[in-house]
Coordinates of C-alpha atoms in Angstrom, one line a residue:
M1 CA -63.9 -115.5 -106.5
A2 CA -64.2 -111.5 -106.4
V3 CA -67.5 -111.8 -105.3
A4 CA -66.8 -114.4 -102.5
R5 CA -63.8 -112.2 -101.4
S6 CA -66.2 -109.0 -101.3
I7 CA -68.9 -111.0 -99.3
W8 CA -66.4 -112.3 -96.8
G9 CA -64.5 -109.3 -96.4
V10 CA -67.9 -107.5 -95.0
K11 CA -68.7 -110.4 -93.0
S12 CA -65.1 -110.4 -91.4
K13 CA -65.7 -106.7 -90.4
L14 CA -68.8 -107.3 -89.1
A15 CA -67.6 -110.3 -87.0
F16 CA -64.7 -108.2 -85.3
A17 CA -66.9 -104.9 -85.0
A18 CA -69.7 -107.4 -83.3
T19 CA -66.9 -108.7 -80.9
A20 CA -65.7 -105.4 -80.2
L21 CA -69.0 -103.9 -79.4
G22 CA -70.2 -107.2 -77.6
A23 CA -67.1 -107.2 -75.5
G24 CA -67.9 -103.5 -74.5
A25 CA -71.4 -104.3 -73.7
G26 CA -70.1 -107.7 -71.5
A27 CA -67.4 -105.4 -69.8
A28 CA -70.1 -103.0 -68.7
A29 CA -72.3 -105.7 -67.8
I30 CA -69.7 -107.7 -65.9
A31 CA -68.5 -104.5 -64.1
K32 CA -71.7 -104.4 -61.9
S33 CA -71.2 -107.9 -60.9
D34 CA -71.6 -108.4 -57.4
D35 CA -68.7 -111.1 -57.2
P36 CA -65.7 -108.9 -58.0
A37 CA -63.1 -111.6 -57.5
T38 CA -64.2 -113.6 -60.4
S39 CA -64.6 -110.3 -62.7
L40 CA -61.1 -110.9 -64.2
K41 CA -61.7 -114.5 -65.2
L42 CA -65.0 -113.6 -66.8
C43 CA -63.5 -110.7 -68.7
T44 CA -61.1 -113.5 -70.4
T45 CA -63.7 -115.9 -71.0
V46 CA -66.6 -113.7 -72.4
P47 CA -64.7 -112.2 -75.2
V48 CA -63.9 -115.9 -76.4
R49 CA -67.6 -116.6 -76.2
L50 CA -68.4 -113.4 -78.2
F51 CA -65.8 -114.2 -80.9
R52 CA -67.2 -117.8 -81.4
L53 CA -70.7 -116.1 -82.0
S54 CA -69.4 -113.5 -84.5
V55 CA -67.4 -116.0 -86.4
T56 CA -70.1 -118.6 -86.7
A57 CA -72.8 -115.9 -87.7
A58 CA -70.2 -114.5 -90.3
T59 CA -69.7 -118.1 -91.4
I60 CA -73.3 -119.4 -91.9
A61 CA -74.0 -116.1 -93.7
F62 CA -71.1 -116.3 -96.1
D63 CA -72.3 -119.9 -96.7
Y64 CA -75.5 -119.2 -97.7
E65 CA -74.4 -116.3 -99.9
Y66 CA -71.5 -117.9 -101.6
S67 CA -73.2 -121.5 -101.9
L68 CA -76.6 -120.3 -103.3
F69 CA -75.1 -117.4 -105.5
G70 CA -76.2 -117.6 -109.1
L71 CA -78.2 -120.7 -108.8
P72 CA -81.9 -120.6 -110.3
E73 CA -84.7 -120.0 -107.7
D74 CA -86.6 -123.0 -108.4
G75 CA -83.8 -125.2 -110.0
I76 CA -83.1 -128.9 -108.5
E77 CA -79.4 -127.9 -108.0
R78 CA -80.5 -125.0 -105.9
T79 CA -82.7 -127.3 -103.5
R80 CA -79.7 -129.9 -103.1
V81 CA -77.2 -127.1 -102.4
K82 CA -79.6 -125.5 -100.0
H83 CA -80.2 -128.9 -98.2
E84 CA -76.3 -129.1 -97.6
V85 CA -76.0 -125.5 -96.6
H86 CA -78.8 -126.0 -93.9
T87 CA -77.3 -129.2 -92.8
R88 CA -73.7 -127.6 -92.2
S89 CA -75.2 -124.3 -90.7
A90 CA -77.2 -126.4 -88.2
R91 CA -74.2 -128.2 -87.1
R92 CA -72.3 -125.1 -86.4
L93 CA -75.0 -123.6 -84.4
E94 CA -75.2 -126.7 -82.5
E95 CA -71.6 -126.5 -82.0
L96 CA -71.8 -122.7 -80.9
C97 CA -74.7 -123.4 -78.3
L98 CA -73.0 -126.5 -76.8
N99 CA -69.5 -124.6 -76.5
N100 CA -70.9 -121.1 -75.1
G101 CA -73.7 -123.0 -73.0
G102 CA -76.2 -121.1 -70.9
I103 CA -78.3 -118.3 -73.0
Y104 CA -77.2 -120.3 -76.1
I105 CA -78.6 -123.6 -75.1
K106 CA -82.0 -121.6 -74.6
L107 CA -81.8 -120.1 -78.0
G108 CA -81.1 -123.3 -79.3
Q109 CA -84.0 -124.9 -77.7
H110 CA -86.4 -122.2 -78.8
I111 CA -85.0 -122.6 -82.3
S112 CA -85.5 -126.4 -82.4
Q113 CA -89.2 -126.0 -81.9
L114 CA -90.2 -123.7 -84.8
E115 CA -91.0 -126.2 -87.3
Y116 CA -93.1 -123.6 -89.2
L117 CA -90.3 -121.2 -89.5
V118 CA -86.9 -123.1 -89.6
P119 CA -85.7 -125.6 -92.0
Q120 CA -86.2 -129.1 -91.1
E121 CA -82.3 -129.7 -91.0
Y122 CA -81.9 -127.4 -88.0
I123 CA -85.0 -128.9 -86.0
N124 CA -83.3 -132.5 -86.5
T125 CA -79.8 -131.4 -85.7
L126 CA -80.9 -129.0 -82.6
R127 CA -84.0 -130.7 -81.0
E128 CA -82.2 -133.9 -79.8
S129 CA -78.7 -132.2 -78.5
M130 CA -80.3 -129.0 -76.9
L131 CA -82.2 -131.3 -74.6
N132 CA -79.7 -133.9 -73.8
R133 CA -76.4 -132.8 -74.2
C134 CA -76.2 -129.5 -72.2
P135 CA -72.6 -128.9 -70.5
T136 CA -72.2 -129.7 -66.9
S137 CA -70.5 -127.9 -64.3
S138 CA -67.6 -129.8 -62.4
Y139 CA -68.2 -130.9 -59.0
D140 CA -65.8 -128.2 -57.8
Q141 CA -68.1 -125.5 -59.2
V142 CA -71.1 -127.4 -57.8
C143 CA -69.4 -127.1 -54.3
Q144 CA -68.7 -123.3 -54.7
V145 CA -72.2 -122.6 -55.7
I146 CA -73.8 -124.3 -52.6
K147 CA -71.2 -123.1 -50.3
R148 CA -72.0 -119.5 -51.3
E149 CA -75.8 -119.9 -51.2
L150 CA -76.0 -122.3 -48.0
G151 CA -73.0 -121.4 -46.0
G152 CA -71.3 -125.1 -46.0
A153 CA -70.0 -127.7 -48.2
P154 CA -72.7 -130.4 -49.6
E155 CA -71.5 -133.0 -47.2
E156 CA -72.3 -130.5 -44.4
I157 CA -75.5 -129.3 -45.7
F158 CA -76.8 -132.6 -46.6
D159 CA -76.5 -136.1 -45.2
E160 CA -75.7 -137.5 -48.6
F161 CA -74.6 -135.7 -51.8
D162 CA -74.3 -137.4 -55.2
P163 CA -71.5 -135.5 -57.2
V164 CA -72.8 -136.8 -60.5
P165 CA -75.8 -135.1 -61.8
I166 CA -78.8 -136.9 -62.7
A167 CA -79.6 -134.3 -65.3
S168 CA -78.0 -130.9 -66.7
A169 CA -80.1 -128.3 -68.5
S170 CA -79.0 -124.9 -70.2
L171 CA -78.9 -123.1 -66.8
A172 CA -78.4 -125.5 -64.0
Q173 CA -78.0 -129.2 -63.2
V174 CA -80.0 -131.4 -60.9
H175 CA -78.2 -133.7 -58.1
V176 CA -79.6 -136.3 -55.8
A177 CA -79.3 -135.9 -52.2
R178 CA -80.5 -136.6 -48.7
T179 CA -81.2 -134.4 -45.7
H180 CA -80.4 -134.8 -42.2
E181 CA -83.9 -135.6 -41.7
G182 CA -83.5 -138.8 -44.2
E183 CA -85.4 -137.5 -46.9
K184 CA -84.5 -137.9 -50.6
V185 CA -84.3 -134.6 -52.4
A186 CA -83.5 -133.1 -55.8
V187 CA -81.0 -130.2 -55.5
K188 CA -80.8 -127.9 -58.6
V189 CA -77.8 -125.9 -59.0
Q190 CA -77.2 -122.8 -60.8
H191 CA -74.3 -123.0 -63.3
M192 CA -71.5 -120.7 -62.1
H193 CA -71.4 -117.5 -63.3
M194 CA -74.7 -117.5 -65.3
T195 CA -76.0 -114.2 -64.0
D196 CA -73.0 -112.2 -64.8
T197 CA -72.4 -114.0 -68.3
A198 CA -76.2 -113.5 -69.3
A199 CA -76.3 -109.9 -69.6
A200 CA -73.1 -109.9 -71.8
D201 CA -74.6 -113.0 -74.0
Y202 CA -77.8 -111.4 -74.5
A203 CA -76.1 -108.1 -75.5
T204 CA -73.9 -109.5 -78.1
V205 CA -76.9 -112.3 -79.6
E206 CA -78.9 -109.0 -79.9
L207 CA -76.4 -107.2 -82.0
I208 CA -75.7 -110.0 -84.2
V209 CA -79.3 -110.5 -84.9
N210 CA -79.9 -106.9 -85.5
T211 CA -76.9 -106.8 -88.0
L212 CA -77.9 -109.9 -89.9
H213 CA -81.6 -108.4 -90.2
R214 CA -80.1 -105.3 -91.5
L215 CA -77.9 -107.1 -94.0
F216 CA -80.9 -109.8 -94.8
P217 CA -84.2 -108.3 -94.1
S218 CA -85.9 -111.8 -94.3
F219 CA -83.6 -113.2 -91.5
D220 CA -85.8 -111.5 -88.6
Y221 CA -85.4 -113.4 -85.2
R222 CA -85.2 -110.2 -83.2
W223 CA -88.5 -111.2 -81.6
L224 CA -87.1 -114.5 -80.1
V225 CA -84.1 -112.1 -78.6
D226 CA -86.8 -109.9 -77.2
E227 CA -88.4 -113.1 -75.4
V228 CA -85.2 -114.4 -74.0
R229 CA -84.4 -110.5 -72.7
D230 CA -87.8 -111.0 -71.0
S231 CA -87.7 -114.6 -69.6
L232 CA -84.1 -115.1 -68.7
P233 CA -83.9 -113.0 -65.7
K234 CA -86.9 -114.9 -64.0
E235 CA -85.6 -118.3 -65.0
L236 CA -82.1 -117.6 -63.4
D237 CA -84.3 -116.6 -60.1
F238 CA -85.2 -120.1 -58.7
L239 CA -87.1 -118.6 -55.9
I240 CA -89.6 -117.3 -58.7
E241 CA -89.5 -120.8 -60.0
A242 CA -90.3 -122.2 -56.6
K243 CA -93.3 -119.7 -56.3
N244 CA -94.6 -120.5 -59.8
S245 CA -95.0 -124.3 -58.9
I246 CA -96.9 -123.4 -55.8
K247 CA -99.2 -121.0 -57.7
C248 CA -99.8 -123.7 -60.4
M249 CA -100.7 -126.3 -57.8
D250 CA -103.0 -123.7 -56.1
N251 CA -104.8 -122.9 -59.5
F252 CA -105.8 -126.9 -60.0
R253 CA -107.0 -127.0 -56.6
R254 CA -109.1 -123.9 -57.1
L255 CA -110.1 -123.6 -60.7
S256 CA -109.9 -127.3 -61.9
P257 CA -110.6 -129.6 -58.8
H258 CA -112.0 -132.4 -61.1
I259 CA -108.1 -133.3 -62.2
A260 CA -106.2 -131.4 -59.3
E261 CA -105.1 -134.9 -57.8
Y262 CA -103.8 -135.9 -61.3
V263 CA -101.4 -133.0 -61.7
Y264 CA -98.4 -132.6 -59.0
A265 CA -95.2 -130.6 -58.6
P266 CA -92.6 -131.5 -56.0
M267 CA -92.5 -130.0 -52.6
V268 CA -90.1 -127.0 -52.3
Y269 CA -87.6 -127.3 -49.1
W270 CA -87.6 -123.6 -48.6
N271 CA -84.8 -123.6 -45.9
L272 CA -82.6 -125.2 -48.4
S273 CA -83.4 -122.9 -51.4
T274 CA -82.1 -119.5 -52.9
S275 CA -82.3 -117.8 -55.8
K276 CA -79.4 -119.8 -57.4
L277 CA -80.1 -123.1 -55.7
L278 CA -83.4 -125.1 -55.6
T279 CA -84.1 -128.1 -53.3
M280 CA -87.2 -130.3 -53.7
E281 CA -89.0 -133.5 -53.2
F282 CA -87.2 -136.0 -55.2
V283 CA -89.9 -137.8 -57.4
E284 CA -89.6 -140.9 -59.2
G285 CA -91.0 -141.3 -62.7
A286 CA -90.8 -142.0 -66.5
E287 CA -90.3 -139.2 -69.0
V288 CA -93.7 -138.8 -70.6
N289 CA -92.2 -140.0 -74.0
D290 CA -90.5 -143.2 -72.7
L291 CA -93.1 -145.7 -73.8
K292 CA -90.9 -148.8 -72.5
S293 CA -91.0 -147.7 -68.9
I294 CA -94.6 -146.3 -69.1
K295 CA -95.8 -149.8 -70.0
K296 CA -93.6 -151.3 -67.1
L297 CA -95.5 -149.1 -64.6
G298 CA -98.8 -150.7 -66.1
L299 CA -100.1 -147.4 -67.5
S300 CA -101.6 -146.7 -71.0
P301 CA -99.9 -144.2 -73.3
H302 CA -103.4 -143.1 -74.3
D303 CA -104.5 -142.0 -70.8
I304 CA -101.5 -139.9 -70.3
A305 CA -101.8 -138.5 -73.7
T306 CA -105.3 -137.4 -72.3
L307 CA -104.3 -136.1 -69.2
V308 CA -101.3 -134.1 -70.7
S309 CA -103.7 -132.4 -72.9
R310 CA -106.2 -131.8 -70.5
T311 CA -103.7 -130.4 -68.1
F312 CA -102.2 -127.7 -70.3
A313 CA -105.8 -126.9 -71.8
E314 CA -106.9 -125.9 -68.4
M315 CA -103.8 -123.8 -67.8
M316 CA -104.4 -121.9 -71.0
F317 CA -108.0 -121.5 -71.0
K318 CA -109.3 -121.6 -67.4
H319 CA -106.2 -120.4 -65.4
G320 CA -104.2 -118.1 -67.8
F321 CA -101.1 -119.2 -66.0
V322 CA -99.1 -121.5 -68.3
H323 CA -96.1 -123.7 -68.0
C324 CA -94.3 -123.0 -71.3
D325 CA -91.5 -125.6 -71.5
P326 CA -93.3 -128.8 -71.5
H327 CA -90.8 -130.7 -73.5
A328 CA -90.4 -134.6 -72.3
A329 CA -87.6 -134.0 -69.9
N330 CA -89.8 -131.6 -68.0
L331 CA -92.9 -133.9 -67.7
L332 CA -92.8 -137.1 -65.4
I333 CA -95.5 -139.9 -65.2
R334 CA -95.8 -142.1 -62.2
A335 CA -99.0 -144.1 -61.1
M336 CA -101.4 -142.4 -58.8
P337 CA -99.8 -142.6 -55.3
S338 CA -103.3 -143.7 -53.9
S339 CA -103.2 -146.7 -56.2
R340 CA -106.8 -146.1 -57.7
S341 CA -107.5 -147.8 -60.6
G342 CA -109.8 -146.8 -63.7
I343 CA -112.1 -149.0 -65.8
F344 CA -110.9 -152.6 -66.6
G345 CA -108.4 -152.2 -63.7
R346 CA -105.9 -150.0 -65.7
R347 CA -103.9 -148.0 -63.3
K348 CA -104.1 -144.3 -63.5
P349 CA -101.5 -141.8 -64.4
Q350 CA -100.3 -138.8 -62.5
L351 CA -98.6 -135.9 -64.3
V352 CA -95.6 -134.5 -62.5
L353 CA -94.6 -131.1 -63.8
L354 CA -91.1 -130.0 -63.4
D355 CA -89.0 -127.0 -64.2
H356 CA -91.4 -124.2 -63.3
G357 CA -89.0 -121.4 -64.3
L358 CA -90.7 -120.3 -67.5
Y359 CA -94.4 -119.2 -66.9
K360 CA -96.6 -116.7 -68.9
E361 CA -99.9 -115.1 -67.6
L362 CA -102.6 -114.2 -70.0
D363 CA -104.9 -111.7 -69.1
V364 CA -108.7 -112.2 -69.3
A365 CA -109.2 -110.6 -72.8
T366 CA -106.2 -112.8 -74.2
R367 CA -107.1 -115.8 -72.6
T368 CA -111.0 -115.4 -73.8
N369 CA -109.9 -114.8 -77.2
Y370 CA -107.7 -117.4 -77.4
A371 CA -110.2 -120.2 -76.1
A372 CA -112.5 -119.0 -78.6
L373 CA -110.1 -119.3 -81.3
W374 CA -109.4 -122.8 -80.7
K375 CA -113.1 -123.7 -80.2
G376 CA -113.4 -122.3 -83.8
L377 CA -110.4 -124.5 -84.7
V378 CA -111.8 -127.6 -83.4
L379 CA -115.4 -127.0 -84.9
A380 CA -114.4 -125.7 -88.1
D381 CA -115.9 -122.4 -87.7
A382 CA -114.2 -120.2 -90.2
R383 CA -115.9 -117.0 -88.9
A384 CA -115.2 -117.6 -85.4
I385 CA -111.2 -118.4 -86.5
K386 CA -111.1 -115.0 -88.7
E387 CA -112.5 -112.9 -85.7
N388 CA -110.7 -114.2 -82.9
C389 CA -107.2 -114.2 -85.0
M390 CA -107.5 -110.8 -85.5
K391 CA -108.5 -110.0 -82.1
L392 CA -105.1 -111.6 -81.2
G393 CA -102.9 -109.5 -83.5
A394 CA -103.4 -111.5 -86.8
G395 CA -104.1 -109.1 -89.5
E396 CA -106.9 -109.3 -92.2
D397 CA -104.6 -111.3 -94.5
L398 CA -102.7 -113.3 -92.2
Y399 CA -105.3 -115.0 -90.1
A400 CA -105.3 -118.3 -92.4
L401 CA -101.6 -118.4 -91.8
F402 CA -102.0 -118.2 -88.1
A403 CA -104.8 -121.1 -87.9
G404 CA -102.3 -123.1 -89.9
I405 CA -99.5 -122.5 -87.6
L406 CA -101.6 -123.4 -84.5
T407 CA -103.0 -126.5 -86.1
M408 CA -100.1 -127.5 -88.5
R409 CA -102.6 -127.8 -91.2
P410 CA -103.4 -125.8 -94.5
W411 CA -106.5 -123.7 -94.4
N412 CA -108.6 -126.0 -96.7
R413 CA -108.0 -128.6 -93.8
V414 CA -108.7 -126.3 -91.0
I415 CA -112.2 -125.5 -92.1
D416 CA -113.1 -128.9 -93.4
P417 CA -116.3 -130.2 -91.5
A418 CA -115.0 -133.9 -91.2
V419 CA -114.3 -135.1 -87.6
D420 CA -110.5 -135.8 -88.3
H421 CA -109.8 -132.3 -90.2
L422 CA -107.1 -131.8 -87.9
A423 CA -105.4 -135.1 -87.7
I424 CA -101.7 -134.9 -88.6
Q425 CA -100.5 -138.5 -90.0
G426 CA -97.0 -137.7 -88.8
N427 CA -95.6 -139.5 -92.2
A428 CA -92.9 -137.9 -94.5
S429 CA -95.5 -136.3 -97.0
D430 CA -96.8 -134.6 -93.8
Q431 CA -93.5 -133.3 -92.9
S432 CA -92.5 -132.2 -96.7
E433 CA -95.8 -130.5 -96.7
L434 CA -95.3 -128.5 -93.5
Q435 CA -91.7 -127.7 -94.7
M436 CA -93.0 -126.3 -98.2
Y437 CA -95.6 -124.3 -96.6
A438 CA -92.7 -122.7 -94.0
S439 CA -90.5 -122.0 -97.1
L440 CA -93.2 -120.5 -99.3
Y441 CA -94.6 -118.2 -96.5
F442 CA -91.5 -117.3 -94.7
P443 CA -91.9 -113.5 -95.1
Q444 CA -95.6 -113.8 -94.0
I445 CA -95.0 -115.8 -90.9
T446 CA -92.0 -113.6 -89.9
E447 CA -94.5 -110.6 -90.1
L448 CA -97.0 -112.6 -88.2
L449 CA -94.8 -113.4 -85.4
H450 CA -93.9 -109.5 -85.2
Q451 CA -97.7 -108.7 -85.0
L452 CA -98.7 -111.2 -82.3
P453 CA -98.2 -110.4 -78.7
R454 CA -95.1 -112.2 -77.3
V455 CA -97.5 -114.4 -74.9
I456 CA -98.9 -115.8 -77.9
L457 CA -95.6 -116.6 -79.2
L458 CA -94.9 -118.5 -76.0
M459 CA -98.2 -120.3 -76.6
L460 CA -97.2 -121.4 -80.1
K461 CA -93.8 -122.8 -78.4
T462 CA -96.0 -124.5 -75.9
N463 CA -98.2 -126.1 -78.5
D464 CA -95.3 -127.3 -80.6
C465 CA -93.9 -129.1 -77.3
L466 CA -97.2 -130.8 -76.6
R467 CA -97.6 -132.0 -80.2
A468 CA -94.7 -133.7 -80.0
V469 CA -95.4 -135.1 -76.5
N470 CA -98.6 -136.6 -78.1
N471 CA -97.3 -137.7 -81.1
A472 CA -94.5 -139.8 -79.2
L473 CA -97.4 -141.2 -77.0
I474 CA -100.0 -142.0 -79.5
Q475 CA -97.8 -142.9 -82.5
R476 CA -100.7 -143.0 -84.9
P477 CA -103.0 -140.2 -86.4
S478 CA -105.3 -138.6 -83.6
V479 CA -107.6 -135.8 -83.1
E480 CA -108.3 -136.7 -79.3
S481 CA -106.2 -134.0 -78.1
F482 CA -108.1 -131.3 -80.3
I483 CA -111.4 -132.6 -79.1
I484 CA -110.1 -132.2 -75.4
I485 CA -109.0 -128.8 -76.3
G486 CA -112.4 -128.2 -77.8
R487 CA -114.1 -129.1 -74.8
V488 CA -111.9 -127.1 -72.3
S489 CA -111.9 -124.0 -74.6
S490 CA -115.7 -124.0 -74.6
E491 CA -116.1 -124.7 -70.7
A492 CA -113.6 -121.8 -70.2
L493 CA -116.0 -119.5 -72.3
I494 CA -119.1 -120.8 -70.9
E495 CA -117.9 -120.0 -67.4
E496 CA -116.7 -116.4 -68.4
K497 CA -120.5 -115.8 -70.0
L498 CA -121.9 -117.5 -66.7
S499 CA -120.0 -114.8 -64.4
H500 CA -121.3 -112.0 -66.5
A501 CA -124.9 -113.2 -66.8
N502 CA -127.0 -110.9 -64.8
S503 CA -130.6 -112.4 -65.5
I504 CA -132.8 -115.7 -66.0
F505 CA -132.9 -114.7 -69.8
S506 CA -129.3 -114.6 -70.3
L507 CA -128.6 -117.6 -67.7
T508 CA -131.1 -119.6 -69.9
R509 CA -129.0 -118.8 -73.1
V510 CA -125.9 -119.7 -71.7
W511 CA -127.2 -122.9 -70.2
L512 CA -128.6 -123.9 -73.7
E513 CA -125.3 -122.8 -75.5
E514 CA -123.7 -125.4 -73.1
I515 CA -126.1 -128.1 -73.6
S516 CA -125.6 -127.8 -77.5
L517 CA -121.9 -127.5 -77.3
E518 CA -121.9 -130.8 -75.1
A519 CA -123.9 -132.5 -77.7
R520 CA -121.5 -131.4 -80.6
F521 CA -118.7 -132.7 -78.7
M522 CA -120.4 -136.0 -77.8
I523 CA -121.2 -136.6 -81.5
M524 CA -117.7 -135.7 -82.6
Q525 CA -116.4 -138.4 -79.9
F526 CA -118.8 -141.0 -81.3
A527 CA -117.8 -140.1 -84.7
L528 CA -114.3 -140.4 -84.1
W529 CA -114.8 -143.9 -82.3
V530 CA -116.7 -145.1 -85.5
L531 CA -113.7 -143.9 -87.7
Q532 CA -111.1 -145.5 -85.4
F533 CA -113.2 -148.9 -85.5
R534 CA -113.3 -148.8 -89.3
R535 CA -109.6 -148.2 -89.6
A536 CA -108.9 -151.0 -87.2
L537 CA -111.1 -153.1 -89.4
A538 CA -109.4 -152.3 -92.6
F539 CA -105.8 -153.4 -91.0

C-alpha cells in the first residue's frame, strides 16, 4: 500500500500540474479567439476538459503501475492481469474521447488504427466507437454556425433543411438540405468552438504525452501528437477540403485517365461554403463495407476491392497526393451512373470519396522510393526491400521491422517467393501473431516511428484503413490487392524512368524492363488463379 500511495501521490501531482499548465495554455489560445462573446463560456468549459484528460492519464498510469507491480514478466498471471488493465484503460480512454470530442476523437481514431503498436483491447474498444458514436451538435448550435457563416437561418438559406444529422464525425456533422433551385445537397457543419478549443486541447494533450514519456520512456506517442498539430488546422478549414477534392479529381483525369470515370468526389457549392461550413452535392451510395447493400445494388465485392486498391495505389505511387483517411464511412459505392456493365453483365462500381480534409503530398523522391519498396515487397526482393526501407528512414537494423509493419507479415513470409506470401488469413492465430510481434518489438517499433518521415506515418495509417476495407469486402485470404499494388508501383517507376530516358538505348532498356515486369505479374496472377481453384476444390 505504501508503494500505491507513493505512485498515486506522484500521479495526482502530475494531474493537477498538467491541468494548471494546460489551462494556462488554453487561456492564452482562447484570448486570441475572434469571437470574444464566447470566451467566458469557453474559459469555464475548457478547464473541465483538461481536468478529465489529466485524471484519465493519471488513472491509467497508476492502474498499470499498481496492477502489474511485482508480477513476473513472463508469468501467466501477468498476462491475465495485463489483459484486464488494457481493457479498463481502453474504456477509460474511450470515455474521455467521447466526453471531450473534437481533437480527442481524432486521436482516438488514429490510435484505433495502430494494430502494430497498440494492444488489441484498445483496437477493439476504440475502432467502432470513434467512427460511429461521435458526439453531435444541437440544432440550435447548427443554426448559430450557419447564421454566422452564411448570414441567415437554415430555412432562409435553403429551401429545406433536415435538423437531424445523417452523420457526425470528430470535427463536424452532416445535414441533408435542398437548395432554392431544388438540388439535394449535403451540408457539413463544423461543431461550435472547434477552432477556439483545438489549440487549448492540443497544448494539454502534448503536455500529458510528454510528461508520461518522461516518466515511462517506452510510452512515446509524441509523433502522433505532432501529426495532429500539423493536420488539424487544415482539417478545420473546409475550403482546403473543397480544394483537395478538386485537385484529387483533376489528378485522376490527368494522370490516371484509365480509371478516372470510376472515381468520384461530390461537387462543391462554393457560394454556400466557408471555412466552417461546406455544401456539397448529395450522393446516394452504400458504405464500402456494407455487403448487404452492395449486393442489393448488383455489385461485386471483388470488383469493389479491386477498384479501391487500384484507386489508392494510383494516388500513392503516381499522383503523390493521397487521401489519408479512407475508413469505411468515407468511401461510398454506387453503380456507374452510365449503367455500363462489365463481362457477364455485372454492373460496374464507382467509388465516391468523401471527407477530403486529410491529404498528404509525397515529393518525387519519397514517392519513387515508396513505390520501389512496395514493388520489392510484392516480388519478395530482399535487396530492394532493404535498400528502399533505408532510403525512407528505417536504419540498418529496422528495415525488416518496417517491411513487417507495411505487410503485417513476419520477415520470413515477406521474402518467401510463394505467390501468396503476403496473404493474411484474418483468423485468430494471425491476430495473436501480430499482437505478439507488437508486444515483443514495442521499443523498436517506437524507434522506427520516430525515424520515419511523418508523411510515411500517414501512409501507414492509410494502409491500415485500406486493409480493413479489403478484409471486410473479400472475407477470405487474398493477395490480389498486393498484386495490384505491385503493378501500379511498377508502372509508376517505369514512367519515372521513361521521363529521364534520353537515348534510344536507355528507352529500350526501360521498355524491356516493363515487358519483363508485366510477364512476372501475369505469371503471378495465373498462379494465384490456380491456387484459388485448388482451394475451391478442397472445399
